[in-house]
Coordinates of C-alpha atoms in Angstrom, one line a residue:
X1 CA 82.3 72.4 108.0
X2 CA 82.0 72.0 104.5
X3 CA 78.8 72.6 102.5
X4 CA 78.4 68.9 101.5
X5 CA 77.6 66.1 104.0
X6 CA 75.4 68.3 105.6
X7 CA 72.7 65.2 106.7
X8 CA 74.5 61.4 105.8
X9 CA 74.4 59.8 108.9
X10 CA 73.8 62.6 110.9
X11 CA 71.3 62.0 114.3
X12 CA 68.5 63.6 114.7
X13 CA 67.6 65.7 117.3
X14 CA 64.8 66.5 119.6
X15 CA 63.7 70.0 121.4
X16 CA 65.1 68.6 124.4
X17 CA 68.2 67.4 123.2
X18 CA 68.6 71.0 121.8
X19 CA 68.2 72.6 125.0
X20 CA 70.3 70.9 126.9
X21 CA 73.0 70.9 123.8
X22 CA 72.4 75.2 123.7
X23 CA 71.7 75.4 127.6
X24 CA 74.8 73.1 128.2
X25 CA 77.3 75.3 125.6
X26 CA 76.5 78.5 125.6
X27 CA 78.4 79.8 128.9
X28 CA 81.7 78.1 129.9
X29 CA 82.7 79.2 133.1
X30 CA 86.0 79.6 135.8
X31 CA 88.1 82.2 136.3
X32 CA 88.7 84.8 133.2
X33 CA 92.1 83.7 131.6
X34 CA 91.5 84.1 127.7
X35 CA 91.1 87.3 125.4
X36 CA 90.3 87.3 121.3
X37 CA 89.9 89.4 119.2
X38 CA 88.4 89.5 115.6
X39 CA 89.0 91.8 112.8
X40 CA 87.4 92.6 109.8
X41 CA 88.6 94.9 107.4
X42 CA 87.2 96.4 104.4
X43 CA 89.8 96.1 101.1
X44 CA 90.5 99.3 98.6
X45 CA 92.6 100.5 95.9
X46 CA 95.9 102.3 97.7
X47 CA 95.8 104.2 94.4
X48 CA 92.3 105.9 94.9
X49 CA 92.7 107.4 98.3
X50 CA 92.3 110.6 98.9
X51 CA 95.2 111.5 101.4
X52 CA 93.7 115.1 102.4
X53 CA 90.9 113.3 103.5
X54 CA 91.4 109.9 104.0
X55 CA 88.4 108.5 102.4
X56 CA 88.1 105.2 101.0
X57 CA 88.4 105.0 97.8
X58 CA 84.8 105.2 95.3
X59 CA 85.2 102.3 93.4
X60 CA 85.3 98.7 94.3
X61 CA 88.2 96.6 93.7
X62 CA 87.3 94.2 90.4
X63 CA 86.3 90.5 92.1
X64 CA 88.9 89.0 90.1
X65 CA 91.8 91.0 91.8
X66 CA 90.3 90.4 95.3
X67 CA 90.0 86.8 94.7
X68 CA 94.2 86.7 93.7
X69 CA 95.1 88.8 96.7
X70 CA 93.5 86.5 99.1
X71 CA 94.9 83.4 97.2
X72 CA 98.3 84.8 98.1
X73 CA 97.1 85.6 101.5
X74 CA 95.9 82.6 102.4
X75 CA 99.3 80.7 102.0
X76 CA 100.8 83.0 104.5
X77 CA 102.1 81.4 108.1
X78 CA 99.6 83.2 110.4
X79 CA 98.3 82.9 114.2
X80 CA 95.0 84.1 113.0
X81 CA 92.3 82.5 111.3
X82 CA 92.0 84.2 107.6
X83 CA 88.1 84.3 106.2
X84 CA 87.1 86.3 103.7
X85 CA 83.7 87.8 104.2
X86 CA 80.6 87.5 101.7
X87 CA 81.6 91.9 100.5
X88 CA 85.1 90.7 100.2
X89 CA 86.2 91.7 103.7
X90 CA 88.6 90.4 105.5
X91 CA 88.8 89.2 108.6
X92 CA 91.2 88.1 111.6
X93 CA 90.2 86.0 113.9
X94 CA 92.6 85.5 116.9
X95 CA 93.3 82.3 118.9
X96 CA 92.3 82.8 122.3
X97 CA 95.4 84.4 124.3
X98 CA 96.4 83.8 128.2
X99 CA 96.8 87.6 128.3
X100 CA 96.2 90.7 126.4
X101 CA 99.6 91.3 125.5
X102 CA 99.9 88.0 123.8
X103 CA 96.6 89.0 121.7
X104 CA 98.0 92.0 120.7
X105 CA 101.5 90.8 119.4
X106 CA 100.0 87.8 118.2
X107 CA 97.4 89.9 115.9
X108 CA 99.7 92.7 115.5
X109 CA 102.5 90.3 113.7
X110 CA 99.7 88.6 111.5
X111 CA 98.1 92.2 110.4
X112 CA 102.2 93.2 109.7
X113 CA 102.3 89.9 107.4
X114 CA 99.1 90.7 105.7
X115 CA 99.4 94.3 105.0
X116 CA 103.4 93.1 103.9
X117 CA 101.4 90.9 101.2
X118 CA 98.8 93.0 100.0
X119 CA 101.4 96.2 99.6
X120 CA 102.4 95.0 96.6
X121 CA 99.3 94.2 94.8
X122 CA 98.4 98.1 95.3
X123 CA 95.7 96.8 97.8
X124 CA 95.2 98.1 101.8
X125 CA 93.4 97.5 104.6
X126 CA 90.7 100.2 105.7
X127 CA 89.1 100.4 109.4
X128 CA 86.2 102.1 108.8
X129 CA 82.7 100.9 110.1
X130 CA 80.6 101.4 106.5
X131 CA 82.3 101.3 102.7
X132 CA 81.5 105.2 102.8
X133 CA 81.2 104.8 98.7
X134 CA 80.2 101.7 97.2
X135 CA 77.2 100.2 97.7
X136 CA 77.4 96.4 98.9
X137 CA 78.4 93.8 96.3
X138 CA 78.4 90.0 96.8
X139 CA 82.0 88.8 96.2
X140 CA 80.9 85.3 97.6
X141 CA 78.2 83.2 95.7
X142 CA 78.0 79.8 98.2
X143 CA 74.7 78.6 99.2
X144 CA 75.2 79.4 102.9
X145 CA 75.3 83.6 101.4
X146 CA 72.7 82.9 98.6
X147 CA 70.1 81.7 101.4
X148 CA 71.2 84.5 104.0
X149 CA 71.0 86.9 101.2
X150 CA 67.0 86.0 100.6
X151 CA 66.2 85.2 104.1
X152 CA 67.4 88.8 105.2
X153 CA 65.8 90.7 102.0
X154 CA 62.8 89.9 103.2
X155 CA 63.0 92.6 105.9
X156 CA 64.7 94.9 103.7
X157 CA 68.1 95.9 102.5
X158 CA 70.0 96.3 105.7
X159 CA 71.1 92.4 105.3
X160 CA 73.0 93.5 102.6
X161 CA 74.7 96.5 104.0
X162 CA 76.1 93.7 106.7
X163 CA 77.1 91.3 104.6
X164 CA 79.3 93.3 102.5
X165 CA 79.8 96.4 103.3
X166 CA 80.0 96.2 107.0
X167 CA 83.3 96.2 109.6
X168 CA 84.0 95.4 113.1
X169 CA 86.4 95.1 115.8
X170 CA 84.8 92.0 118.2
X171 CA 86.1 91.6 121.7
X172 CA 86.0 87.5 123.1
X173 CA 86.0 87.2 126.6
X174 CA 85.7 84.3 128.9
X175 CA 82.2 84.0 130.3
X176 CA 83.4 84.0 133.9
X177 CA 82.6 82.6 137.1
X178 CA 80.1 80.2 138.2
X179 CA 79.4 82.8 140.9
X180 CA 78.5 85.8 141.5
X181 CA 80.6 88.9 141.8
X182 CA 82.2 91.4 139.7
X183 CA 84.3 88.9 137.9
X184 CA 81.0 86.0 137.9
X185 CA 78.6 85.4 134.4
X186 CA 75.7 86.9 135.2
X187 CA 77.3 89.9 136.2
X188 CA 79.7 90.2 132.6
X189 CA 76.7 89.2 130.6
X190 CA 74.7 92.1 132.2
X191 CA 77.7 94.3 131.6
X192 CA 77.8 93.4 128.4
X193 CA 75.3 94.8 127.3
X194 CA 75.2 97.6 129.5
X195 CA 78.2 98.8 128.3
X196 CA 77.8 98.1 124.8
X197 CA 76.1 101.6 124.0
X198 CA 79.5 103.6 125.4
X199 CA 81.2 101.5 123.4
X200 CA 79.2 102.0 120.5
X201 CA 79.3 105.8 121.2
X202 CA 82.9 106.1 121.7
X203 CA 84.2 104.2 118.4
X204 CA 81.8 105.0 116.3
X205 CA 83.5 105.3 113.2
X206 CA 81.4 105.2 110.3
X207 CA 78.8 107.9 109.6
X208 CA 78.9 107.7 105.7
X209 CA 76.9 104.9 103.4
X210 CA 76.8 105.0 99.9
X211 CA 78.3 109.0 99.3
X212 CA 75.6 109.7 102.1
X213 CA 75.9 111.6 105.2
X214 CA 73.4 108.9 106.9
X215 CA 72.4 111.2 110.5
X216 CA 74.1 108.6 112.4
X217 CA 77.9 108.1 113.4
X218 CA 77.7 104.6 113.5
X219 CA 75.7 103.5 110.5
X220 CA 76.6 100.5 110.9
X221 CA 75.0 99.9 114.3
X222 CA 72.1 100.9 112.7
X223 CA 72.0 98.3 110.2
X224 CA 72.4 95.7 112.6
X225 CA 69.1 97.3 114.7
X226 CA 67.7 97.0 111.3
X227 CA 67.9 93.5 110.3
X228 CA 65.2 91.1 111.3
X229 CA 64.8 91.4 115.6
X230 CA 64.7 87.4 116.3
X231 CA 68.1 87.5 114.3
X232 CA 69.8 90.5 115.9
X233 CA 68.1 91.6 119.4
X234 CA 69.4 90.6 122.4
X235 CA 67.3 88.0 124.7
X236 CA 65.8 89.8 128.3
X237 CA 68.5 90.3 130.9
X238 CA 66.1 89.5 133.8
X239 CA 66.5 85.7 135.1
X240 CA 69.3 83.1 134.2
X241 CA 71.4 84.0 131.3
X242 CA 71.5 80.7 130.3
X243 CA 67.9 79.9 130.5
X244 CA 67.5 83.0 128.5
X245 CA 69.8 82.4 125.8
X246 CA 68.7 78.6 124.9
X247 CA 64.7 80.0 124.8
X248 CA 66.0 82.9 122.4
X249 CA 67.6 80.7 120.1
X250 CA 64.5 77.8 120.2
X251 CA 62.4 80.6 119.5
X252 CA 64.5 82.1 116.8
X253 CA 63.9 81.9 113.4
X254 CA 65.5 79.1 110.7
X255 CA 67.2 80.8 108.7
X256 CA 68.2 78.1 106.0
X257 CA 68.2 74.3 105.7
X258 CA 71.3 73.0 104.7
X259 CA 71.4 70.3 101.8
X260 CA 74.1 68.3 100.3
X261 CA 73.0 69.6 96.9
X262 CA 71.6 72.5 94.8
X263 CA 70.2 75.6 96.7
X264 CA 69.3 75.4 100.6
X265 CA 65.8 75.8 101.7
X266 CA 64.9 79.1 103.1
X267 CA 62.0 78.9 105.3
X268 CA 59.2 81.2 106.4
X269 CA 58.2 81.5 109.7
X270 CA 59.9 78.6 110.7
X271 CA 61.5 78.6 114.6
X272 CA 64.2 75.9 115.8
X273 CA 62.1 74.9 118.2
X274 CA 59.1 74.5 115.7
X275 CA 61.7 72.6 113.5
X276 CA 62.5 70.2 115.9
X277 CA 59.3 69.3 117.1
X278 CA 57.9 68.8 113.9
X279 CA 60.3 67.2 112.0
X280 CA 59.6 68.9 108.5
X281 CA 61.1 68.9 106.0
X282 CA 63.6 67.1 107.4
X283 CA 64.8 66.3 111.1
X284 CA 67.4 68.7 112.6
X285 CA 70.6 67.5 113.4
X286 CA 73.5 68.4 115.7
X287 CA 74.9 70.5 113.1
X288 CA 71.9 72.4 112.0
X289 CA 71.8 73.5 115.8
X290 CA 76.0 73.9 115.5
X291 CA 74.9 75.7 112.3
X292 CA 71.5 77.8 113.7
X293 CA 73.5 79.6 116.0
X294 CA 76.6 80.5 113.7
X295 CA 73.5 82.4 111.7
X296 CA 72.0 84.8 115.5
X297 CA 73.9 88.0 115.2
X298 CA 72.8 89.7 118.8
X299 CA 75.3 92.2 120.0
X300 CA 76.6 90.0 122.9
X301 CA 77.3 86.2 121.6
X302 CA 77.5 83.7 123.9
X303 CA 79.9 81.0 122.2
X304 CA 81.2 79.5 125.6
X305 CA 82.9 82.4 125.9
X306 CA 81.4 86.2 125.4
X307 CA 81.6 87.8 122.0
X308 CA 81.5 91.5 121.9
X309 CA 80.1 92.4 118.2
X310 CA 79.1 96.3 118.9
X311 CA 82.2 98.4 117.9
X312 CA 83.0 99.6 114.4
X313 CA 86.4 99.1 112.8
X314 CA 89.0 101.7 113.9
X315 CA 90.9 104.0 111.8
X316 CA 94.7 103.3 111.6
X317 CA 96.7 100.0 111.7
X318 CA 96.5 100.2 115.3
X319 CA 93.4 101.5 116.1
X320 CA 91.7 98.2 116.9
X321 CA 93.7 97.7 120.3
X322 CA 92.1 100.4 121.8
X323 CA 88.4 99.0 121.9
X324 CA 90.4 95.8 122.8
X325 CA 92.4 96.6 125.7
X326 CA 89.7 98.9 127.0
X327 CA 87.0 96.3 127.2
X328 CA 89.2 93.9 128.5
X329 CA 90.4 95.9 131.2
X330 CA 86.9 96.3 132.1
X331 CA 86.1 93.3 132.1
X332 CA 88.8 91.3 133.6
X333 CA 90.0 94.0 136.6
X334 CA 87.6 93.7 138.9
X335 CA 87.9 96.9 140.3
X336 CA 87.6 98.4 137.1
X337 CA 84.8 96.0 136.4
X338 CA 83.3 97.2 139.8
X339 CA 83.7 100.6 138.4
X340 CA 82.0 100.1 135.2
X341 CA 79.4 98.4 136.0
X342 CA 78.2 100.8 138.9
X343 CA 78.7 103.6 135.7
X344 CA 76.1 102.2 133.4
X345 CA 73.8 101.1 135.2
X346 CA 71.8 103.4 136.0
X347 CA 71.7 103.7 131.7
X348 CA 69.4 101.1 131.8
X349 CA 66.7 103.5 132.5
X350 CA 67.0 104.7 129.4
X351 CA 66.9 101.7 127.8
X352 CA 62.8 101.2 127.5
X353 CA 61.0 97.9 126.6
X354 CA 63.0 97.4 123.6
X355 CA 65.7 95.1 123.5
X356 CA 69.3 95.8 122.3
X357 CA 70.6 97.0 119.1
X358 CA 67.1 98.4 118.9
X359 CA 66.1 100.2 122.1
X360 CA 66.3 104.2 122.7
X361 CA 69.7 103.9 124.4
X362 CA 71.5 102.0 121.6
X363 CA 69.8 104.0 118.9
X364 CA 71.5 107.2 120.7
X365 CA 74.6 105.9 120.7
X366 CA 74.7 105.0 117.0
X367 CA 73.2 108.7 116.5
X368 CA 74.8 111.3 119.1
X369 CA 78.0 108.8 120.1
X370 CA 79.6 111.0 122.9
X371 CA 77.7 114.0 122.1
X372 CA 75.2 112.5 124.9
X373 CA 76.0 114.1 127.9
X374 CA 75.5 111.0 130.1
X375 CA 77.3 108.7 127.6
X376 CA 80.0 110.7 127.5
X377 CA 80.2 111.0 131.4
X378 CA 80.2 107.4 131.3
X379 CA 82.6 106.7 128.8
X380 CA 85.0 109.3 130.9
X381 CA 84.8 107.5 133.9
X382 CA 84.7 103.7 132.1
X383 CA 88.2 105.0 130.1
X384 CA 89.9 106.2 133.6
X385 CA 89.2 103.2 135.0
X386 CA 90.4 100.7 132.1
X387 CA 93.7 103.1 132.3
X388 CA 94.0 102.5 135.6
X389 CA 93.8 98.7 135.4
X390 CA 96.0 97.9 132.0
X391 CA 99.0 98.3 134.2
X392 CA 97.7 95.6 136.4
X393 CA 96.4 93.6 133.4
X394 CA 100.1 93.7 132.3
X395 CA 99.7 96.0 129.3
X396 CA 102.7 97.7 127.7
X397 CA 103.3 101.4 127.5
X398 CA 102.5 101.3 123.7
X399 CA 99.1 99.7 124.8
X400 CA 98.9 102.6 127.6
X401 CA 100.1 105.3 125.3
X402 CA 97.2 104.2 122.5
X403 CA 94.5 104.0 125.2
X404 CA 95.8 107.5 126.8
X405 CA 95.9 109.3 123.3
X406 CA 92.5 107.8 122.3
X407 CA 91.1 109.2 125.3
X408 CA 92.4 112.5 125.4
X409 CA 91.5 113.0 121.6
X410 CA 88.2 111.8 121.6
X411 CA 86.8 111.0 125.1
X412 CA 87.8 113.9 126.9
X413 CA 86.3 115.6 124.3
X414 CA 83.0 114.3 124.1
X415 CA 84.3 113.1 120.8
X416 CA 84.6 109.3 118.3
X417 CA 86.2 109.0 115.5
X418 CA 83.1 109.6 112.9
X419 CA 83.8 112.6 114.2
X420 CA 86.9 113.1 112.5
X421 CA 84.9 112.8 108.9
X422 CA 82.1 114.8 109.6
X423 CA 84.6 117.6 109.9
X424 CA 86.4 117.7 106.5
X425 CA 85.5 120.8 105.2
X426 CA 84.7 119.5 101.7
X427 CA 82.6 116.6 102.9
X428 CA 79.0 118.0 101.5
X429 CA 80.4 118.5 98.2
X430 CA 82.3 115.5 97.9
X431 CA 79.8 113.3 98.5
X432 CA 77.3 116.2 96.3
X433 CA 79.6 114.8 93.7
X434 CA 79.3 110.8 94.6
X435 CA 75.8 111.3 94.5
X436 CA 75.5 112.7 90.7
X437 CA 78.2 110.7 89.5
X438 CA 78.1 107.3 90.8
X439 CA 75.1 106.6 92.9
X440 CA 73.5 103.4 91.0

C-alpha cells in the first residue's frame, strides 16, 4: 500500500466490524498444503571479513552504496518478494509452495540470483542473528519507520536493535484443520509456541551486539522480549485461538495513524479497540486494521496462515533450510507432529505467568540455548523425529544430509551455532579492541 491515500474514501469502521474482520482472517483453515519461508539478511563489505573468524565486518556499508545494490537488485526476475528493511537488510520473502521442496528450490535459485548480483559490487549476504559490530543505523527514512522509530523509543532502545540490526529465518505454515488432532489449529497454534523455545535454543546464532559479548546466544530474541509487551507477547493459549488473537490485537496498542501528508501521528496510550470506539482523531478504516496488525510482532503470527518469527538467521548460504525443513516436518507429519508435541509439553511448566518472548522458558532459550538439559533433550528427540518424517514429506537427500549434519554438529551435542563464535580463541580481545576503537 502506498503511503498516500491512506483515508480518501475509505469506510469507517466500528469495534465490531473489527472483530469479526480480525476474528474472521486471522486462521484460514483445511488440510496443510502450503510452506514459506522468509529471509532476512544483514549486508557487509566482502572486503572486511575476517576469514579466520568469520565475523562480519566492523563498519557499515555507506547508505549510498546499499541504496545502488538494491536498485540493481530489484530489477532481477525473482520468485521472491525483495524488501529492504528499515537497517538496510534484506529480505526474501517466498510465495507460498505446495511442498517443501518447491520452497527450497524456489528460494534457493532467487538467493543464487541475488548473491550472483551483489558479488560484483564487493557486497555479501551474512546470516547472523545481530550486526555483531555496528550499532543500528536507519537506512530508511519513510513515515511508516519515523513513527515506529518514536513509538518504540519510548520503551527503550531495543526497537532500534530490531529495526536495523536484527535477522531472521520465519517459517509460514498453513493454520490447519478446522478440527482437532495432530494436524488441527488449535493444536499447531499451541505447538507453536511450545516449540518455539527449542527452536530458539537450537539456532541461536547471534550472541554478539555492538563488539559485545551480550550473556545471551540469541541476542536477538532478547530484543524482541524487550520491546513494548502489547507489541511483542504472545496472547494466552487457554481458550479459542481465534477469540484470543482478535481480543489481543483490540487491546493492543496504535502504534501510528497514517496520514496522506507530513509525519503520522504517534499516539499514547491509545488501543484499537479504544480507537474505534471513540472515533478520535479520526475514524479507523479497513486499512488502519489491514495496517494495525502488519505493526504486532508476537513470535507466532497468525496471518491466515502461521508465521513462525523465533529463529535467528543461519550461518552459510544454506543454513536457513534447516530451521525450515525441520519445522515443517514437525509440523505437517503428523506422527512427527504427535511426537513433538508430546516432547514439549510438559516445557510448559516452566513457562510461569509470563507470556512468550518474555517468560522464564523463552528467556533460557535465548540464554543457555541447548546447554539446558531439558531443551536439549527435547530438541534431540524433536530433530529425530523431523529426520524421520522429511523422507515422507518428500525431501531430497541434500535437504536430509543438511538436517543430519546440523544435528550431529550441534544437537547431539548440546550445541547452536552462537556457539561456534563464542569459541574463537581471540574473541575477548577482538571485541576488547571494537570496544576502544569504535564503540560510539
Amino acid at each position: 500500500m502506498s503511503e498516500g491515500d491512506c483515508t480518501d474514501l475509505a469506510p469507517m469502521v466500528t469495534e465490531a466490524d473489527v472483530e469479526a474482520l480480525v476474528h474472521g482472517i486471522c486462521f484460514k483453515t483445511g488440510p496443510p498444503r502450503s510452506v514459506g519461508v522468509e529471509l532476512e539478511w544483514l549486508v557487509h563489505d566482502v572486503h572486511g571479513f575476517d576469514h579466520a573468524g568469520g565475523y562480519a565486518p566492523r563498519h557499515p556499508v555507506p547508505p549510498a552504496r546499499l541504496e545502488a545494490a538494491y536498485a540493481v537488485a530489484r530489477t532481477l526476475p525473482l520468485h521472491s518478494a525483495l524488501t529492504v528493511e528499515p537497517g538496510g537488510q534484506l529480505e526474501l520473502s517466498s510465495l507460498p509452495a505446495a511442498s517443501l521442496m518447491d520452497c527450497v528450490k524456489a528460494v534457493s535459485a532467487d538467493l543464487t540470483a541475488l548473491r550472483t548480483a551483489l558479488g560484483p559490487l564487493g557486497l555479501a549476504l551474512t546470516g547472523l542473528g545481530t550486526d555483531p559490530w555496528c550499532p543500528p543505523s536507519r537506512l530508511l527514512h519513510e513515515p511508516r519507520y519515523d513513527a515506529m522509530e518514536t513509538y518504540l523509543d519510548r520503551a527503550g532502545t531495543a526497537g532500534r536493535h530490531m529495526m536495523c540490526s536484527s535477522a531472521s529465518v520465519q517459517v509460514c505454515l498453513d493454520a490447519g484443520h478446522e478440527e482437532p488432532g495432530p494436524l488441527g489449529h488449535g493444536r499447531r497454534w499451541r505447538l507453536a509456541h511450545l516449540l518455539g523455545p527449542v527452536l530458539v535454543a537450537a539456532f541461536a546464532n547471534s550472541p554478539l551486539s555492538e563488539g559485545r559479548l551480550t550473556g545471551w546466544r540469541s541476542t536477538r530474541q532478547v530484543i524482541w522480549a524487550d520491546i513494548e509487551p502489547g507489541r511483542s507477547a504472545a496472547p494466552p493459549l487457554d481458550g479459542d485461538p481465534r477469540t484470543a488473537w482478535t481480543r489481543h490485537v483490540l487491546d493492543a496498542p496504535v502504534m501510528c495513524i497514517r496520514a496522506d501528508h507530513g509525519p503520522w501521528a504517534v499516539p499514547e496510550d491509545l488501543t484499537l479497540r479504544a480507537w474505534a470506539r471513540s472515533g478520535e482523531p479520526r475514524p479507523p478504516t479497513r486499512e488502519d486494521v489491514d495496517y494495525h496488525l502488519t505493526t504486532l510482532f508476537p513470535p507466532v503470527r497468525p496471518r491466515g496462515h502461521l508465521e513462525l518469527r523465533m529463529i535467528d538467521a543461519q550461518p552459510g548460504e544454506n543454513g536457513w533450510i534447516v530451521p525450515l525443513a525441520v519445522t515443517t516436518a514437525l509440523f505437517d507429519d503428523p506422527e512427527a507432529a504427535e511426537t513433538a508435541y508430546r516432547t514439549v509439553k510438559p516445557l510448559a511448566e516452566r513457562a510461569g505467568p509470563l507470556p512468550a518472548p518474555r517468560n522464564e522458558l523463552w528467556l533460557t532459550a535465548a540464554r543457555q540455548a541447548l546447554h539446558d538439559p531439558e531443551l536439549h533433550e527435547a530438541a534431540v528427540i524433536c530433530f529425530a523425529a523431523a529426520q524421520e518424517a522429511l523422507p515422507r514429506l518428500g525431501a531430497d537427500e541434500a535437504v536430509r544430509d543438511a538436517v543430519a549434519d546440523f544435528t550431529d554438529r550441534y544437537v547431539a551435542r548440546a550445541r547452536c551455532p552462537a556457539d561456534d563464535l563464542l569459541d574463537q580463541p581471540d574473541l575477548l580481545d577482538r571485541c576488547h579492541a571494537h570496544g576502544k576503537d569504535a564503540r560510539p
